[in-house]
XYZ file of C-alpha atoms in Angstrom:
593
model
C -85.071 57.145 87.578
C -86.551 58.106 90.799
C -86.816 55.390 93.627
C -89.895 53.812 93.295
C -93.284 53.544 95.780
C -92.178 50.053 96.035
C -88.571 50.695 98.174
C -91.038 52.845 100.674
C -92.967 49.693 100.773
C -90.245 47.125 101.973
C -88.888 49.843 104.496
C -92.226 50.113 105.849
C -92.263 46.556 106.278
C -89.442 46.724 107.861
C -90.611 49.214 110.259
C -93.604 46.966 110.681
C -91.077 43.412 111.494
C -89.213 46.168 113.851
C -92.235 46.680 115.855
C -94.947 44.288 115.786
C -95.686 41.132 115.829
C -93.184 40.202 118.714
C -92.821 40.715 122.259
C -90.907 43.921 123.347
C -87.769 43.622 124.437
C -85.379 45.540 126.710
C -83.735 46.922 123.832
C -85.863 50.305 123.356
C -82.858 52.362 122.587
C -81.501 50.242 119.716
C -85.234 49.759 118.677
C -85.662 54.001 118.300
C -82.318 53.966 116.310
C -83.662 51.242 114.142
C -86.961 53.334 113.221
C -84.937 56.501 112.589
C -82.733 54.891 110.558
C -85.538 53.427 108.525
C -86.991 57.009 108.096
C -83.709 58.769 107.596
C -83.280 55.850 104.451
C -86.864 56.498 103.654
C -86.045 60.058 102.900
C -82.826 59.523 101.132
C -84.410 57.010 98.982
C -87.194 59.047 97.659
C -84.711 62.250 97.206
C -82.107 59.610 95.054
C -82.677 59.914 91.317
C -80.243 58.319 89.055
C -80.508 57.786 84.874
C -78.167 55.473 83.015
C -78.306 53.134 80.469
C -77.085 49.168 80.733
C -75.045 48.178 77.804
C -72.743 45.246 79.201
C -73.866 41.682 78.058
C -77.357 40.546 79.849
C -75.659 37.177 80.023
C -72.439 37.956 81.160
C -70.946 39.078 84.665
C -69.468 42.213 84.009
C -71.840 46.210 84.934
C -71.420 48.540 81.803
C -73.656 51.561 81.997
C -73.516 54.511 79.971
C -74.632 58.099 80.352
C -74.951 57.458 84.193
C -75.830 60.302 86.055
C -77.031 60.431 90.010
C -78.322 63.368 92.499
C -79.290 63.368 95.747
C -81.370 66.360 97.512
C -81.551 68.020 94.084
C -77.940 68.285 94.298
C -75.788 66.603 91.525
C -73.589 63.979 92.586
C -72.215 62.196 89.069
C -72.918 63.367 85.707
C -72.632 61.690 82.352
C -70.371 58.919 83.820
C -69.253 55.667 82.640
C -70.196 52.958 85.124
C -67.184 49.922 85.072
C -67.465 47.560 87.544
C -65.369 43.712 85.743
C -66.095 40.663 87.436
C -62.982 39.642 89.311
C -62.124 42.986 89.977
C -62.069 44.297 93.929
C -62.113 48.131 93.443
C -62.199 50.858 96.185
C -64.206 54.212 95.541
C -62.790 56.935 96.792
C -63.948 60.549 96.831
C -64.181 63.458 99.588
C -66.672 63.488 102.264
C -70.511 64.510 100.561
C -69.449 63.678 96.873
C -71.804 60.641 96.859
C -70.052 57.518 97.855
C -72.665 55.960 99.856
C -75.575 57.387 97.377
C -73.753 55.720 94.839
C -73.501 52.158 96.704
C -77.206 52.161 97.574
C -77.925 53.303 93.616
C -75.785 50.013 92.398
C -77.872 47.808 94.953
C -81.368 49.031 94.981
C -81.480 48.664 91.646
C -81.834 52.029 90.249
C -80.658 50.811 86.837
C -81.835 47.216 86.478
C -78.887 44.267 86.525
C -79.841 40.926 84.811
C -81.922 38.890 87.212
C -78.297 36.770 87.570
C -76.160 39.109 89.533
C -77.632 39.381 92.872
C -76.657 42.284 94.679
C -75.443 42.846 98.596
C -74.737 46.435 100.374
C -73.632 45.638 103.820
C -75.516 48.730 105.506
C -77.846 47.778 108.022
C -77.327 45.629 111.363
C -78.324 42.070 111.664
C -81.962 41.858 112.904
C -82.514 41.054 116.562
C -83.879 37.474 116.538
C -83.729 34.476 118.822
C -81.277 32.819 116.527
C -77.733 33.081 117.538
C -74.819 34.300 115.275
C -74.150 30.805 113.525
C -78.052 30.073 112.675
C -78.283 33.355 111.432
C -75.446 33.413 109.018
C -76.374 29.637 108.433
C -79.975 30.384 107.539
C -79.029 33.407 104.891
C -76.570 30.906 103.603
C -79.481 28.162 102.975
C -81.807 30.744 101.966
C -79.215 31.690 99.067
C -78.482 27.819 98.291
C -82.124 27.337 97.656
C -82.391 30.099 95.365
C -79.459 28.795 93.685
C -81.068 25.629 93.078
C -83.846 26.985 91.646
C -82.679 29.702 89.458
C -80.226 26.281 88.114
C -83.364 24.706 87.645
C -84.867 26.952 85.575
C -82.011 27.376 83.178
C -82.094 23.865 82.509
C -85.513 23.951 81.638
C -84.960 26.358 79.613
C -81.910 24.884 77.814
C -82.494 24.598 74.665
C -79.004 22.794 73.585
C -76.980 26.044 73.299
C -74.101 27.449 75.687
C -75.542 29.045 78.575
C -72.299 30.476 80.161
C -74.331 31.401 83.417
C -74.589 27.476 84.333
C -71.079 27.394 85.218
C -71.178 30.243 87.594
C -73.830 28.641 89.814
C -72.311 25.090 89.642
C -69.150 27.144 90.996
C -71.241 29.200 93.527
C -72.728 26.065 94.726
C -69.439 24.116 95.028
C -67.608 26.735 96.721
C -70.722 26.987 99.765
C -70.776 23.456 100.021
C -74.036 23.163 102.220
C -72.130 20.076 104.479
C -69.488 22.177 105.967
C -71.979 25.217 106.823
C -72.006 25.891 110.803
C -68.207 25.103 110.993
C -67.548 27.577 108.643
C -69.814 29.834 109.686
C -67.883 29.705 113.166
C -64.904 30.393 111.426
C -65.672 32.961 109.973
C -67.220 34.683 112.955
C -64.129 33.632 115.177
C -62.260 35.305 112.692
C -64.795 38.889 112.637
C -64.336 38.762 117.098
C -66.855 36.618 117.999
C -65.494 34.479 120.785
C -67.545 30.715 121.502
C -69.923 32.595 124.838
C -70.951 35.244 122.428
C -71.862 33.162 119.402
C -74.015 31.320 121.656
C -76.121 34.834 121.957
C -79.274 35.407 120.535
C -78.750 38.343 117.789
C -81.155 40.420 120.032
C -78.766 40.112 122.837
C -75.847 41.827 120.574
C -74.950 45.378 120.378
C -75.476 47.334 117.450
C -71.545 46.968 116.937
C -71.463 43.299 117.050
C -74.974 42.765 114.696
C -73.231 44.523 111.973
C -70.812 41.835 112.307
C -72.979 39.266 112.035
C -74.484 40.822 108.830
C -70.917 41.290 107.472
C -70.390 37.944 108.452
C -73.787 36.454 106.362
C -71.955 38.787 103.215
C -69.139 37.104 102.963
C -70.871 33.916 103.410
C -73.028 34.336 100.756
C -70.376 35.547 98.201
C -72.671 37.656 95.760
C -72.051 38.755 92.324
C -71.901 41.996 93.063
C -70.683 42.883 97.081
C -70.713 47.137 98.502
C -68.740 47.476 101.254
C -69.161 50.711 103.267
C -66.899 51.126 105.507
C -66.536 47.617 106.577
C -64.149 47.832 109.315
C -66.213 50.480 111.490
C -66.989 48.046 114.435
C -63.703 45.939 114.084
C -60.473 45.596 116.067
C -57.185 45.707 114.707
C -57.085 41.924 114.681
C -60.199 41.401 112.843
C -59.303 44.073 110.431
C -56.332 42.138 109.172
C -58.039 39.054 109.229
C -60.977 40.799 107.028
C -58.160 41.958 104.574
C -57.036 38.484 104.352
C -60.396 37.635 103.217
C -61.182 39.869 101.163
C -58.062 39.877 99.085
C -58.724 36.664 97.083
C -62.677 37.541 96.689
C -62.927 36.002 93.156
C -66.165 38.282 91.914
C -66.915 41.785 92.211
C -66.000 43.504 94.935
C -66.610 47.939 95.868
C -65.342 49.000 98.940
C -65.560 52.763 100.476
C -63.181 52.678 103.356
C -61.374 55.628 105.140
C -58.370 53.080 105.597
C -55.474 54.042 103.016
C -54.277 50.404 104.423
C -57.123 48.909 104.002
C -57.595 49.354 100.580
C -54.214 48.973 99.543
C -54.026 45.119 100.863
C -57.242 44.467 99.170
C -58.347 46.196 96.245
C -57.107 45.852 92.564
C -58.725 48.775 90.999
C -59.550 52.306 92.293
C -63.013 54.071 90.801
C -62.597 57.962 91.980
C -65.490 60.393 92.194
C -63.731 63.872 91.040
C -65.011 67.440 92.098
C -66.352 67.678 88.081
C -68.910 64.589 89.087
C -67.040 61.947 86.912
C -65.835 58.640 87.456
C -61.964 58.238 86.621
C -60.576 54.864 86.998
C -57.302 53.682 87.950
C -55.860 50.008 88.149
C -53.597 48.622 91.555
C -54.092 49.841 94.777
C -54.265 53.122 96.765
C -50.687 53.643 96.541
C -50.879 53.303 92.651
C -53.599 55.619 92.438
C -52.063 57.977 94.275
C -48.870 58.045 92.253
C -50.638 57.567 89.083
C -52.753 60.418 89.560
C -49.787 62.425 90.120
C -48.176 61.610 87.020
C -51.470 62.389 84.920
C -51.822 65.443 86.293
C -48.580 67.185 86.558
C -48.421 65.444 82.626
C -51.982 66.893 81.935
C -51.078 70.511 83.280
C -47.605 70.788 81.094
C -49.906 69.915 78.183
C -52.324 72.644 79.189
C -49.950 75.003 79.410
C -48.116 74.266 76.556
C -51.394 74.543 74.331
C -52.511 78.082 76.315
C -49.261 79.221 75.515
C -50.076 78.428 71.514
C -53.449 80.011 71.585
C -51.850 82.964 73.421
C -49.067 83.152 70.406
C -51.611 83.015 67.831
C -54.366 85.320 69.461
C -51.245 87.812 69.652
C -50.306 87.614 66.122
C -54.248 87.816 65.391
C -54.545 90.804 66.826
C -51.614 92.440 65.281
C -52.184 91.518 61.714
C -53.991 94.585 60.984
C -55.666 95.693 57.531
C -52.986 93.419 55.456
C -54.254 91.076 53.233
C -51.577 88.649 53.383
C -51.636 89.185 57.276
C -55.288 89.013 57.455
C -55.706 85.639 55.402
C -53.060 84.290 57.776
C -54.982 85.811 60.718
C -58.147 84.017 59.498
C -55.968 80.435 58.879
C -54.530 80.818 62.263
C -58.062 81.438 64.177
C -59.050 78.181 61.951
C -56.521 76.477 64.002
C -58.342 77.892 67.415
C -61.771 76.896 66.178
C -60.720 72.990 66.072
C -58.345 72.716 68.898
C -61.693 73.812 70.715
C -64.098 71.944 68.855
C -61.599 69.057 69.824
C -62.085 69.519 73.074
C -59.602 72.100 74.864
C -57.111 70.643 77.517
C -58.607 71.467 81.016
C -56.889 72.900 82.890
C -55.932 70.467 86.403
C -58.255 71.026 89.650
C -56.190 71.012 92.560
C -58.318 69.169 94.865
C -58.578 71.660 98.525
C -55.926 70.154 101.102
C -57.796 69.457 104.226
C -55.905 71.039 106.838
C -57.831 71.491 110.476
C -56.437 72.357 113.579
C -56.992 72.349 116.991
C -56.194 75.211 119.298
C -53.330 75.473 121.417
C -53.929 74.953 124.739
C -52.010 76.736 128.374
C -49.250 73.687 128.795
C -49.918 71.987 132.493
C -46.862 70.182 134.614
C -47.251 66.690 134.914
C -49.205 65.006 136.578
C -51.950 65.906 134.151
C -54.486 62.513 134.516
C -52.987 59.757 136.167
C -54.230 56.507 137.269
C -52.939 54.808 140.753
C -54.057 51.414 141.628
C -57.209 51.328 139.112
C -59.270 48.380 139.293
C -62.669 48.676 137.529
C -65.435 46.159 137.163
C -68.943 47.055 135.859
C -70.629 45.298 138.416
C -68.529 46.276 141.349
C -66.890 42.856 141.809
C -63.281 42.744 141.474
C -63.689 38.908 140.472
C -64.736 40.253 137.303
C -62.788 42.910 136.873
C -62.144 44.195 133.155
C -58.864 46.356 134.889
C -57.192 45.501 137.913
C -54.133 47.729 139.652
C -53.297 49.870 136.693
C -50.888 52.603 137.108
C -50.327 54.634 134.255
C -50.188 58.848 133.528
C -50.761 61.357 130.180
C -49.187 64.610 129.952
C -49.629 67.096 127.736
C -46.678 65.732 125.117
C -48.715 62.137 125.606
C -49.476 61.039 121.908
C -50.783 57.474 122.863
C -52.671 54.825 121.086
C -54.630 51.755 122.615
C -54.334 48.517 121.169
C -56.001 45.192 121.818
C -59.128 42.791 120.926
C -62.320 43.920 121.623
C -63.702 43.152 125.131
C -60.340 44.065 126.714
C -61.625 47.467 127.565
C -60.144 49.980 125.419
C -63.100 52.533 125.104
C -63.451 51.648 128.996
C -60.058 53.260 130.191
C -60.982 56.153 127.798
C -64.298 56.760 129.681
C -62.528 56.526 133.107
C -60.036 59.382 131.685
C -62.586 61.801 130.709
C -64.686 60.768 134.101
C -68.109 59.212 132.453
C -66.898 55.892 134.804
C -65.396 56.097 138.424
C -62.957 53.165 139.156
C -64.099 50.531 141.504
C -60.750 50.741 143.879
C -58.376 52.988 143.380
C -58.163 56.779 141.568
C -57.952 58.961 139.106
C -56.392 62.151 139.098
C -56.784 65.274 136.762
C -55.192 68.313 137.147
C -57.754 71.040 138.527
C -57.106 73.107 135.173
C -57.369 70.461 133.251
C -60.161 70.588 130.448
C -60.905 67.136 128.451
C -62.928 66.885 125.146
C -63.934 63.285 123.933
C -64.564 62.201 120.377
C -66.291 58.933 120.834
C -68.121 56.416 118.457
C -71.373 58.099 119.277
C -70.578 61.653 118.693
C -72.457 62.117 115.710
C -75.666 60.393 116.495
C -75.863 63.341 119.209
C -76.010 66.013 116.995
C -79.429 67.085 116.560
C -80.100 66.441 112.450
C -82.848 68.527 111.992
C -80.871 72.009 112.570
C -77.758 73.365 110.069
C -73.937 73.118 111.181
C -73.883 77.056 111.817
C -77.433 76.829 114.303
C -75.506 73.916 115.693
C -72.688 75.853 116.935
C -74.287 79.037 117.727
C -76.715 76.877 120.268
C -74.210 75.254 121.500
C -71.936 77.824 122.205
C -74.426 80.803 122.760
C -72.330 82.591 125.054
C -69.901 83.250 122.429
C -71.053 86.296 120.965
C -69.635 86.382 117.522
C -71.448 87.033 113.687
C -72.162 85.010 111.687
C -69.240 84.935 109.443
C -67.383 83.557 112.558
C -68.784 80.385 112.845
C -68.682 80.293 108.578
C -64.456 80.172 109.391
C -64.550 77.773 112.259
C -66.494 75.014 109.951
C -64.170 75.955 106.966
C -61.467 75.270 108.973
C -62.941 71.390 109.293
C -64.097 71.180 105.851
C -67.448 71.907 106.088
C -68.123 75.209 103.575
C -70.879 76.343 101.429
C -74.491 74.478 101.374
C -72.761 72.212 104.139
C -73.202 74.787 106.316
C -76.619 75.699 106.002
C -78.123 72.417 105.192
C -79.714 70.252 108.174
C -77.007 67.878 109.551
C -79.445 65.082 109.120
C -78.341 65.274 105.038
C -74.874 65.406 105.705
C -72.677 62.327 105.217
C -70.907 60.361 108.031
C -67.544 62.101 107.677
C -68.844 65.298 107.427
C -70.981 65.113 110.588
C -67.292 64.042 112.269
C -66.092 67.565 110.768
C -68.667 68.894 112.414
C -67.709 67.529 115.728
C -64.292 68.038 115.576
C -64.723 71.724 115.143
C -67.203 71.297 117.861
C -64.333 70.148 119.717
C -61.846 72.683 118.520
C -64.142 75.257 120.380
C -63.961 73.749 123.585
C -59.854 74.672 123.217
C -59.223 71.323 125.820
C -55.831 70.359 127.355
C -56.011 66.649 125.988
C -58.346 65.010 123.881
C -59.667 61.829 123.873
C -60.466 60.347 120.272
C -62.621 56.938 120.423
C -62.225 55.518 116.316
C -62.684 59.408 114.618
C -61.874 58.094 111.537
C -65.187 56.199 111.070
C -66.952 57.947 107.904
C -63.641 59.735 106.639
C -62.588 59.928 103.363
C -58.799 59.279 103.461
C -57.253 62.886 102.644
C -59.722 64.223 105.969
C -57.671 61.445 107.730
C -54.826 63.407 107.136
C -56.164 66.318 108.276
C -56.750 64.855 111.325
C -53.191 63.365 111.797
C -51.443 66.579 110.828
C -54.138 68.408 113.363
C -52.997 66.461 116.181
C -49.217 66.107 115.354
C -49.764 69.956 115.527
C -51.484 70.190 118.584
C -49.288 71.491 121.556
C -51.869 69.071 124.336
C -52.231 65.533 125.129
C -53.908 63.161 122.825
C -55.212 59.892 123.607
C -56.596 57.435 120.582
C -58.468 54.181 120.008
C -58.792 53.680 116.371
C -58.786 50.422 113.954
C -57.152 52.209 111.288
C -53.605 51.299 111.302
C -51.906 54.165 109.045
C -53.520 57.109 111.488
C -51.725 54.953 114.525
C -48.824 55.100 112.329
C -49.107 58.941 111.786
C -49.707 60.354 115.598
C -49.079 57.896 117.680
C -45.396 57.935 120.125
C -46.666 55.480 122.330
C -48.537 51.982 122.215
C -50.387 50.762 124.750
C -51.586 47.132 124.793
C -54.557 46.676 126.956
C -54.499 42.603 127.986
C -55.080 40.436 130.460
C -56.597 43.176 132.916
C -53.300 45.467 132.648
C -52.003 48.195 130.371
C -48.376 46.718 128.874
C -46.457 49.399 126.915
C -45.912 47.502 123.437
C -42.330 47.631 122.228
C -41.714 48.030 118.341
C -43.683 50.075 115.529
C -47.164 49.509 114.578
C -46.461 47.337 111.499
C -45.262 45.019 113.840
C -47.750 43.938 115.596
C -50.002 43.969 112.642
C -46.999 41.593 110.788
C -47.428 39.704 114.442
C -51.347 39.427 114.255
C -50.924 38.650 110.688
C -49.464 35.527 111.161
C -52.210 34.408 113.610
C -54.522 34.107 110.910
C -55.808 30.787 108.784
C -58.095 30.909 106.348
């Protein structure tokens, strides 16, 4: 079915709340990004068409739907597929960049094949609205909101109750229990403290927040509210290392159902019990354990699947052979006939398919003229935002990258990680002290913002041939320099605007790739990417012969790249001693739940 009049409707009401009705505020920016990303979903929403048919239990917990099928733009995503989703279950869905993930998410949610009025539904996609409530009364208020509707769907399956067994009662008597309306704003702070929020900023009216720390808040209400049915995508986008862990310490015992698209191999392998993944042929296979056992299981099926294909095209070979030299014979000819008998029902059994290896992502980034050290150096660095050292976020910092420098930053938010990046690549001067580059020194930046700088309404290839117009190349050039990132066929012609998350990040690390710099600068790149582009990136930068600095939440790319740690804390860069692991094991144990 086709998204209906009445989705347009509530955006356009949203647009409306976002607009009038209330005093402007000094937020403009984040305002404009709010109506384009009600237009962009507007868009998306009425170019979604998905057909299936329910067939799990209307009064039971668990999503069965047959014949499921789901394109977007015309183009189809998943055909003919069997949708699984078991209450208890926490599954990750996993599939490469443009196959449908988050089409698939906002399907499930919006209702595109109707749930039971019982299993409410919650895709954590948009930011928290900017209100004069601060982060506690706004998680507080959903969490009433969804108490009261509790109440009165429990009311009205009493009413109804007609003597019988009404398994559904027990469920919201649970539900109910386990929110406990007394203990709501501690909780709620709890839960906040553990997502970054620190006491000054959860005194903060929502409209005071960044986008960043809104969609925490809204991630924040999720949880909270523990639906039926919870979509995750990409959860950890705006988090720190610390909150990461303490997310997949949350997440880990969520009792209902649980589907989380995450670039973090990590991620998903602390918290997910099942793994749904959408395959090049548009299916749905499913897996059970984590990403690891995925991985390995899918191995096994397919190196098992291929010796069985090959052992049956080596029988149809044998028999097609003897087939064809039977001749005029009538003994050979009657065998001839018995043996293409055989041929007709393997294939109207279904032949053995043959296994499709999925394409390796493998990018690269130029190599660059090696510089001596010093390459980018700081001496005596002190920076403060508002020019007073009393509040400086850096004070004194002496530190250097070369062109061997493979160095990651780690440290809670606020401590100014993406700060000392922008003082690197020059967007910030220091308030005492300097930085040095080397004259022939050329930096390129990936930063959290990259992509919402591309312009959306103009293909990949017109992309790069404005932005580079002094190359003079054909056309077929640029066609090998987005291959090399991933992005081929209609995702090179098609406006950027339709392109997923991860493959706009293709697009800008190809971008990047044709600036040929000395050392780049990478502010969380995996945000959007599908796990096996992850490892395109890591293997891109191991192979890189310049200088690569990286902020990033996801702790297996750290793991991959990164010869240095640098922990920025208390004002001062301190060069962390031991792996990675570690000082996740060491922020583990910081936790409580």
């Amino acid at each position: 079915m086709v998204v209906s009049a009445s989705k347009q409707k509530r955006l356009a009401a949203k647009a409306a709340k976002a607009t009038g009705g209330s005093k402007p505020t000094d937020d403009t920016k984040s305002l404009e990004k709010t109506m384009q990303q009600l237009k962009l979903e507007a868009i998306r929403s009425t170019d979604r068409s998905a057909t299936g048919v329910l067939t799990s239990n209307l009064q039971g917990r668990d999503i069965h739907i047959d014949s499921y099928t789901l394109s977007f733009h015309g183009r189809m995503l998943i055909e003919n597929a069997q949708v699984e989703l078991n209450y208890g279950n926490r599954y990750g869905l996993l599939g490469d960049n443009g196959c449908g993930k988050s089409t698939f998410l906002r399907s499930i949610a919006e209702g595109d094949i109707e749930l039971p009025p019982h299993m409410d539904t919650y895709l954590l996609s948009e930011e928290a609205e900017p209100t004069d409530l601060d982060p506690i009364e706004y998680v507080v208020k959903a969490a009433r909101d969804e108490y009261a509707r509790l109440e009165k769907e429990l009311e009205d399956m009493l009413a109804a109750d007609d003597g019988g067994d009404n398994p559904l009662l027990d469920g919201i008597y649970e539900r109910m229990d386990q929110m406990d309306a007394s203990t709501f704003e501690p909780r709620a702070a709890e839960l906040l403290y553990g997502l970054g929020f620190d006491k000054e900023r959860m005194k903060l009216p929502t409209k005071s927040l960044s986008g960043g720390w809104r969609m925490r808040v809204a991630l924040a209400q999720c949880l909270f509210k523990r639906p039926t049915v919870l979509l995750l995508e990409d959860p950890t986008i705006h988090l720190d290392l610390q909150s990461v862990v303490y997310l997949e310490e949350y997440l880990k015992t969520y009792n209902r159902i649980l589907m989380i698209v995450s670039h973090s191999q990590d991620f998903l392998n602390t918290v997910c019990t099942n793994i749904v993944h959408i395959t090049p042929k548009r299916r749905l296979v499913y897996y059970g354990g984590n990403f690891d056992t995925f991985v390995r299981t899918k191995h096994e099926n397919e190196v098992n699947q291929m010796k069985a294909y090959e052992k049956q095209q080596d029988e149809i070979a044998h028999i097609k052979k003897f087939i064809a030299s039977a001749g005029t014979y009538s003994n050979l000819v009657r065998q001839a006939k018995s043996k293409q008998k055989i041929i007709d029902k393997m294939e109207a059994d279904g032949l053995i398919e043959k296994v499709e290896v999925e394409r390796q992502l493998k990018f690269r980034f130029p190599d660059t003229n090696r510089l001596p050290p010093p390459v980018l150096s700081f001496s005596d660095v002190t920076f403060s935002y508002d020019g007073n050292t009393k509040h400086a976020l850096y004070y004194e910092v002496d530190a250097a990258v070369d062109m061997d420098s493979r160095i990651a930053l780690i440290g809670p938010n606020g401590t100014g990680k993406s700060t000392l990046l922008k003082l690197m690549s020059g967007d910030l001067e220091p308030t005492e002290g300097r930085v040095q580059r080397h004259t022939q020194l050329k930096l390129a930046k990936y930063s959290q913002h990259s992509n919402d700088q591309l312009d959306v309404n103009v293909s990949p290839i017109d992309y790069m041939r404005s932005k580079f117009s002094k190359v003079s190349v054909d056309i077929d050039f640029w066609r090998q320099q987005l291959g090399r990132f991933g992005l081929s066929g209609n995702h090179q012609t098609n406006a950027i605007g339709t392109l997923s998350d991860g493959l706009k990040s293709r697009l800008v690390f190809a971008e990047i790739a044709q600036e040929a710099p000395g050392i780049i600068l990478f502010d969380e790149p995996t945000n959007g990417l599908a796990p096996e582009a992850i490892d395109g990136l890591a293997d891109a930068i191991n192979n890189f012969n310049g200088g690569v600095v990286l902020v990033s939440h996801d702790f297996r790319l750290i793991s991959q790249v990164a010869k240095e740690l640098w922990l920025c804390e208390n004002k001062q860069i301190v060069r962390f001693t031991g792996s990675i692991e570690k000082y996740k094991e060491n922020l583990r144990k910081q936790i409580t739940l």
